[in-house]
PDB file of C-alpha atoms in Angstrom:
ATOM      1  CA  UNK A   1     -16.794  -6.679   3.585  1.00 80.00           C
ATOM      2  CA  UNK A   2     -15.618  -9.330   6.442  1.00 84.00           C
ATOM      3  CA  UNK A   3     -17.563 -11.998   7.722  1.00 89.00           C
ATOM      4  CA  UNK A   4     -17.355 -15.518   9.391  1.00 91.00           C
ATOM      5  CA  UNK A   5     -18.511 -18.837   8.072  1.00 91.00           C
ATOM      6  CA  UNK A   6     -17.920 -22.053  10.347  1.00 92.00           C
ATOM      7  CA  UNK A   7     -15.274 -20.563  11.947  1.00 93.00           C
ATOM      8  CA  UNK A   8     -13.367 -19.249   8.776  1.00 92.00           C
ATOM      9  CA  UNK A   9     -12.654 -15.310   8.420  1.00 95.00           C
ATOM     10  CA  UNK A  10     -13.678 -14.199   5.018  1.00 96.00           C
ATOM     11  CA  UNK A  11     -12.922 -10.892   3.204  1.00 96.00           C
ATOM     12  CA  UNK A  12     -14.957 -10.043  -0.062  1.00 97.00           C
ATOM     13  CA  UNK A  13     -14.454  -7.029  -2.422  1.00 97.00           C
ATOM     14  CA  UNK A  14     -16.929  -6.746  -4.947  1.00 96.00           C
ATOM     15  CA  UNK A  15     -17.030  -4.849  -8.229  1.00 94.00           C
ATOM     16  CA  UNK A  16     -19.894  -4.439 -10.648  1.00 90.00           C
ATOM     17  CA  UNK A  17     -18.700  -2.828 -13.947  1.00 89.00           C
ATOM     18  CA  UNK A  18     -21.522  -1.878 -16.073  1.00 84.00           C
ATOM     19  CA  UNK A  19     -21.974  -0.950 -19.692  1.00 81.00           C
ATOM     20  CA  UNK A  20     -25.501   0.856 -20.688  1.00 78.00           C
ATOM     21  CA  UNK A  21     -28.639  -1.554 -20.606  1.00 76.00           C
ATOM     22  CA  UNK A  22     -31.829  -0.855 -20.866  1.00 79.00           C
ATOM     23  CA  UNK A  23     -34.161  -4.321 -20.621  1.00 76.00           C
ATOM     24  CA  UNK A  24     -37.339  -5.822 -19.297  1.00 78.00           C
ATOM     25  CA  UNK A  25     -37.109  -9.218 -17.310  1.00 74.00           C
ATOM     26  CA  UNK A  26     -39.909 -11.202 -16.352  1.00 76.00           C
ATOM     27  CA  UNK A  27     -41.897  -7.900 -16.446  1.00 83.00           C
ATOM     28  CA  UNK A  28     -39.785  -5.973 -14.110  1.00 82.00           C
ATOM     29  CA  UNK A  29     -37.506  -2.831 -15.961  1.00 83.00           C
ATOM     30  CA  UNK A  30     -33.586  -2.592 -15.489  1.00 76.00           C
ATOM     31  CA  UNK A  31     -31.729   0.299 -16.559  1.00 80.00           C
ATOM     32  CA  UNK A  32     -27.929   0.450 -16.229  1.00 76.00           C
ATOM     33  CA  UNK A  33     -25.800   3.515 -16.669  1.00 78.00           C
ATOM     34  CA  UNK A  34     -22.829   3.123 -18.708  1.00 76.00           C
ATOM     35  CA  UNK A  35     -19.522   3.506 -16.203  1.00 74.00           C
ATOM     36  CA  UNK A  36     -16.922   3.387 -19.209  1.00 71.00           C
ATOM     37  CA  UNK A  37     -13.516   3.847 -17.989  1.00 77.00           C
ATOM     38  CA  UNK A  38     -12.582   0.411 -18.352  1.00 85.00           C
ATOM     39  CA  UNK A  39      -8.877   0.944 -17.376  1.00 89.00           C
ATOM     40  CA  UNK A  40      -9.972   2.814 -14.007  1.00 91.00           C
ATOM     41  CA  UNK A  41     -12.271  -0.500 -13.142  1.00 91.00           C
ATOM     42  CA  UNK A  42      -9.471  -2.705 -14.271  1.00 93.00           C
ATOM     43  CA  UNK A  43      -6.919  -0.726 -11.426  1.00 95.00           C
ATOM     44  CA  UNK A  44      -9.686  -0.907  -8.982  1.00 95.00           C
ATOM     45  CA  UNK A  45     -10.194  -4.688  -9.248  1.00 96.00           C
ATOM     46  CA  UNK A  46      -6.298  -5.283  -8.893  1.00 97.00           C
ATOM     47  CA  UNK A  47      -6.274  -3.092  -6.274  1.00 97.00           C
ATOM     48  CA  UNK A  48      -9.184  -5.116  -4.394  1.00 97.00           C
ATOM     49  CA  UNK A  49      -6.751  -8.229  -4.725  1.00 98.00           C
ATOM     50  CA  UNK A  50      -4.128  -6.449  -2.868  1.00 97.00           C
ATOM     51  CA  UNK A  51      -6.209  -5.406  -0.197  1.00 97.00           C
ATOM     52  CA  UNK A  52      -6.880  -8.613   0.587  1.00 97.00           C
ATOM     53  CA  UNK A  53      -3.638 -10.197   0.324  1.00 97.00           C
ATOM     54  CA  UNK A  54      -3.049  -7.269   3.083  1.00 96.00           C
ATOM     55  CA  UNK A  55      -5.981  -8.563   5.141  1.00 95.00           C
ATOM     56  CA  UNK A  56      -4.196 -11.994   4.808  1.00 94.00           C
ATOM     57  CA  UNK A  57      -0.928 -11.028   6.003  1.00 94.00           C
ATOM     58  CA  UNK A  58      -2.135  -8.979   8.840  1.00 93.00           C
ATOM     59  CA  UNK A  59      -4.093 -12.120   9.961  1.00 92.00           C
ATOM     60  CA  UNK A  60      -7.844 -10.351   9.903  1.00 92.00           C
ATOM     61  CA  UNK A  61      -8.652 -12.851   7.107  1.00 95.00           C
ATOM     62  CA  UNK A  62      -8.361 -16.541   6.465  1.00 95.00           C
ATOM     63  CA  UNK A  63      -9.350 -16.342   3.006  1.00 96.00           C
ATOM     64  CA  UNK A  64     -10.271 -13.713   0.626  1.00 96.00           C
ATOM     65  CA  UNK A  65     -12.425 -13.215  -2.672  1.00 97.00           C
ATOM     66  CA  UNK A  66     -12.528 -10.342  -5.123  1.00 97.00           C
ATOM     67  CA  UNK A  67     -15.672 -10.850  -7.183  1.00 97.00           C
ATOM     68  CA  UNK A  68     -16.394  -9.085 -10.291  1.00 96.00           C
ATOM     69  CA  UNK A  69     -19.730  -8.754 -12.642  1.00 92.00           C
ATOM     70  CA  UNK A  70     -19.588  -7.312 -15.297  1.00 90.00           C
ATOM     71  CA  UNK A  71     -21.866  -6.964 -18.601  1.00 86.00           C
ATOM     72  CA  UNK A  72     -19.090  -5.310 -20.651  1.00 88.00           C
ATOM     73  CA  UNK A  73     -17.164  -7.366 -23.016  1.00 88.00           C
ATOM     74  CA  UNK A  74     -14.126  -4.561 -22.773  1.00 87.00           C
ATOM     75  CA  UNK A  75     -13.756  -5.860 -19.218  1.00 89.00           C
ATOM     76  CA  UNK A  76     -12.963  -9.118 -20.090  1.00 90.00           C
ATOM     77  CA  UNK A  77     -11.485  -8.746 -23.617  1.00 89.00           C
ATOM     78  CA  UNK A  78      -7.723  -8.943 -24.001  1.00 89.00           C
ATOM     79  CA  UNK A  79      -7.705  -5.413 -25.756  1.00 85.00           C
ATOM     80  CA  UNK A  80      -4.903  -4.094 -27.767  1.00 87.00           C
ATOM     81  CA  UNK A  81      -1.022  -4.330 -27.244  1.00 90.00           C
ATOM     82  CA  UNK A  82       0.325  -1.102 -25.655  1.00 91.00           C
ATOM     83  CA  UNK A  83      -2.582   0.387 -24.194  1.00 93.00           C
ATOM     84  CA  UNK A  84      -2.074   2.306 -21.085  1.00 93.00           C
ATOM     85  CA  UNK A  85      -3.690  -0.487 -19.039  1.00 93.00           C
ATOM     86  CA  UNK A  86      -2.172  -3.442 -20.449  1.00 93.00           C
ATOM     87  CA  UNK A  87      -0.927  -4.556 -17.397  1.00 94.00           C
ATOM     88  CA  UNK A  88      -4.073  -4.472 -15.639  1.00 94.00           C
ATOM     89  CA  UNK A  89      -6.117  -6.423 -18.496  1.00 93.00           C
ATOM     90  CA  UNK A  90      -8.123  -9.285 -17.003  1.00 93.00           C
ATOM     91  CA  UNK A  91      -9.068 -11.550 -20.133  1.00 92.00           C
ATOM     92  CA  UNK A  92      -9.458 -15.232 -20.034  1.00 90.00           C
ATOM     93  CA  UNK A  93      -5.843 -16.535 -19.142  1.00 92.00           C
ATOM     94  CA  UNK A  94      -4.401 -13.281 -18.179  1.00 95.00           C
ATOM     95  CA  UNK A  95      -2.417 -13.740 -14.877  1.00 96.00           C
ATOM     96  CA  UNK A  96      -1.975 -10.769 -12.350  1.00 97.00           C
ATOM     97  CA  UNK A  97       1.149 -10.982 -10.517  1.00 97.00           C
ATOM     98  CA  UNK A  98       4.207  -8.860  -9.515  1.00 97.00           C
ATOM     99  CA  UNK A  99       4.356  -5.330  -9.770  1.00 98.00           C
ATOM    100  CA  UNK A 100       1.544  -3.849 -11.808  1.00 97.00           C
ATOM    101  CA  UNK A 101       1.404  -0.422 -13.195  1.00 96.00           C
ATOM    102  CA  UNK A 102       0.216   1.880 -15.529  1.00 96.00           C
ATOM    103  CA  UNK A 103       2.058   2.138 -19.025  1.00 95.00           C
ATOM    104  CA  UNK A 104       4.530   5.304 -19.162  1.00 94.00           C
ATOM    105  CA  UNK A 105       2.311   7.108 -21.453  1.00 94.00           C
ATOM    106  CA  UNK A 106      -0.664   7.079 -19.295  1.00 93.00           C
ATOM    107  CA  UNK A 107      -1.979  10.605 -18.714  1.00 92.00           C
ATOM    108  CA  UNK A 108      -2.322  12.115 -15.196  1.00 91.00           C
ATOM    109  CA  UNK A 109      -5.677  12.881 -15.955  1.00 89.00           C
ATOM    110  CA  UNK A 110      -6.432   9.347 -16.411  1.00 88.00           C
ATOM    111  CA  UNK A 111      -4.328   8.036 -13.169  1.00 92.00           C
ATOM    112  CA  UNK A 112      -5.426  10.638 -10.873  1.00 93.00           C
ATOM    113  CA  UNK A 113      -6.073   9.146  -7.644  1.00 93.00           C
ATOM    114  CA  UNK A 114      -4.668   5.687  -8.566  1.00 94.00           C
ATOM    115  CA  UNK A 115      -1.117   6.774  -9.510  1.00 93.00           C
ATOM    116  CA  UNK A 116       0.531   3.990  -7.375  1.00 95.00           C
ATOM    117  CA  UNK A 117       1.800   0.867  -8.639  1.00 96.00           C
ATOM    118  CA  UNK A 118       0.382  -2.333  -7.071  1.00 97.00           C
ATOM    119  CA  UNK A 119       2.467  -5.071  -5.706  1.00 97.00           C
ATOM    120  CA  UNK A 120       0.894  -8.474  -5.856  1.00 97.00           C
ATOM    121  CA  UNK A 121       2.529 -11.193  -3.314  1.00 96.00           C
ATOM    122  CA  UNK A 122       0.682 -13.752  -5.062  1.00 96.00           C
ATOM    123  CA  UNK A 123      -0.080 -15.175  -8.707  1.00 97.00           C
ATOM    124  CA  UNK A 124      -3.572 -15.305  -9.936  1.00 97.00           C
ATOM    125  CA  UNK A 125      -5.160 -16.693 -13.149  1.00 95.00           C
ATOM    126  CA  UNK A 126      -7.994 -15.082 -14.683  1.00 96.00           C
ATOM    127  CA  UNK A 127     -10.819 -17.015 -15.889  1.00 95.00           C
ATOM    128  CA  UNK A 128     -14.423 -15.594 -16.338  1.00 95.00           C
ATOM    129  CA  UNK A 129     -17.533 -17.469 -16.045  1.00 93.00           C
ATOM    130  CA  UNK A 130     -20.851 -16.745 -17.939  1.00 88.00           C
ATOM    131  CA  UNK A 131     -23.467 -15.282 -15.337  1.00 78.00           C
ATOM    132  CA  UNK A 132     -26.461 -17.505 -15.281  1.00 74.00           C
ATOM    133  CA  UNK A 133     -29.611 -15.800 -16.108  1.00 68.00           C
ATOM    134  CA  UNK A 134     -33.126 -16.778 -17.271  1.00 60.00           C
ATOM    135  CA  UNK A 135     -32.880 -14.290 -19.946  1.00 60.00           C
ATOM    136  CA  UNK A 136     -30.939 -15.401 -22.986  1.00 59.00           C
ATOM    137  CA  UNK A 137     -29.452 -11.830 -24.133  1.00 57.00           C
ATOM    138  CA  UNK A 138     -28.314 -11.474 -20.586  1.00 55.00           C
ATOM    139  CA  UNK A 139     -27.096 -14.787 -19.964  1.00 47.00           C
ATOM    140  CA  UNK A 140     -24.163 -14.072 -23.029  1.00 50.00           C
ATOM    141  CA  UNK A 141     -23.680 -10.625 -21.983  1.00 74.00           C
ATOM    142  CA  UNK A 142     -22.914 -11.110 -18.163  1.00 85.00           C
ATOM    143  CA  UNK A 143     -19.785 -12.897 -17.007  1.00 91.00           C
ATOM    144  CA  UNK A 144     -18.552 -12.972 -13.429  1.00 94.00           C
ATOM    145  CA  UNK A 145     -14.658 -13.436 -12.058  1.00 96.00           C
ATOM    146  CA  UNK A 146     -13.647 -14.855  -8.799  1.00 97.00           C
ATOM    147  CA  UNK A 147     -10.391 -14.284  -7.848  1.00 97.00           C
ATOM    148  CA  UNK A 148      -9.306 -16.219  -4.483  1.00 97.00           C
ATOM    149  CA  UNK A 149      -6.698 -14.980  -2.236  1.00 96.00           C
ATOM    150  CA  UNK A 150      -5.353 -17.257   0.379  1.00 89.00           C
ATOM    151  CA  UNK A 151      -6.506 -20.648   1.291  1.00 67.00           C
TER     152      UNK A 151
END
């Protein structure tokens, strides 16, 4: 998404990474389908950051924001060493920079359509924040991440 606020050109990439959830909040029923496939979701977020860098480099945006909202702790957890998507991990304290690619043992079925390594020009520190909610269960279960590119 591209927009202009106070003459600043802004690009936004948004990812909503969900695990299954059924809940009633203030009388309204919510049902989220489980996405699973966290490795692919992590790849897509890093790809979004790379796209925002290109918007900035091509002078199409002054600043970019990759916004991720998730209720899936696997998205923001460090995971285990040696996983196929270890380079794409987005836990608190992680850094995204340089050439990011799948581990050599990642299967072609998993990486299909996402084979290319992603090269980031910048260095981005990851820090998740709790998503504000009036529902105590959702407040502890939802987090968001904003990666700022440029500016």
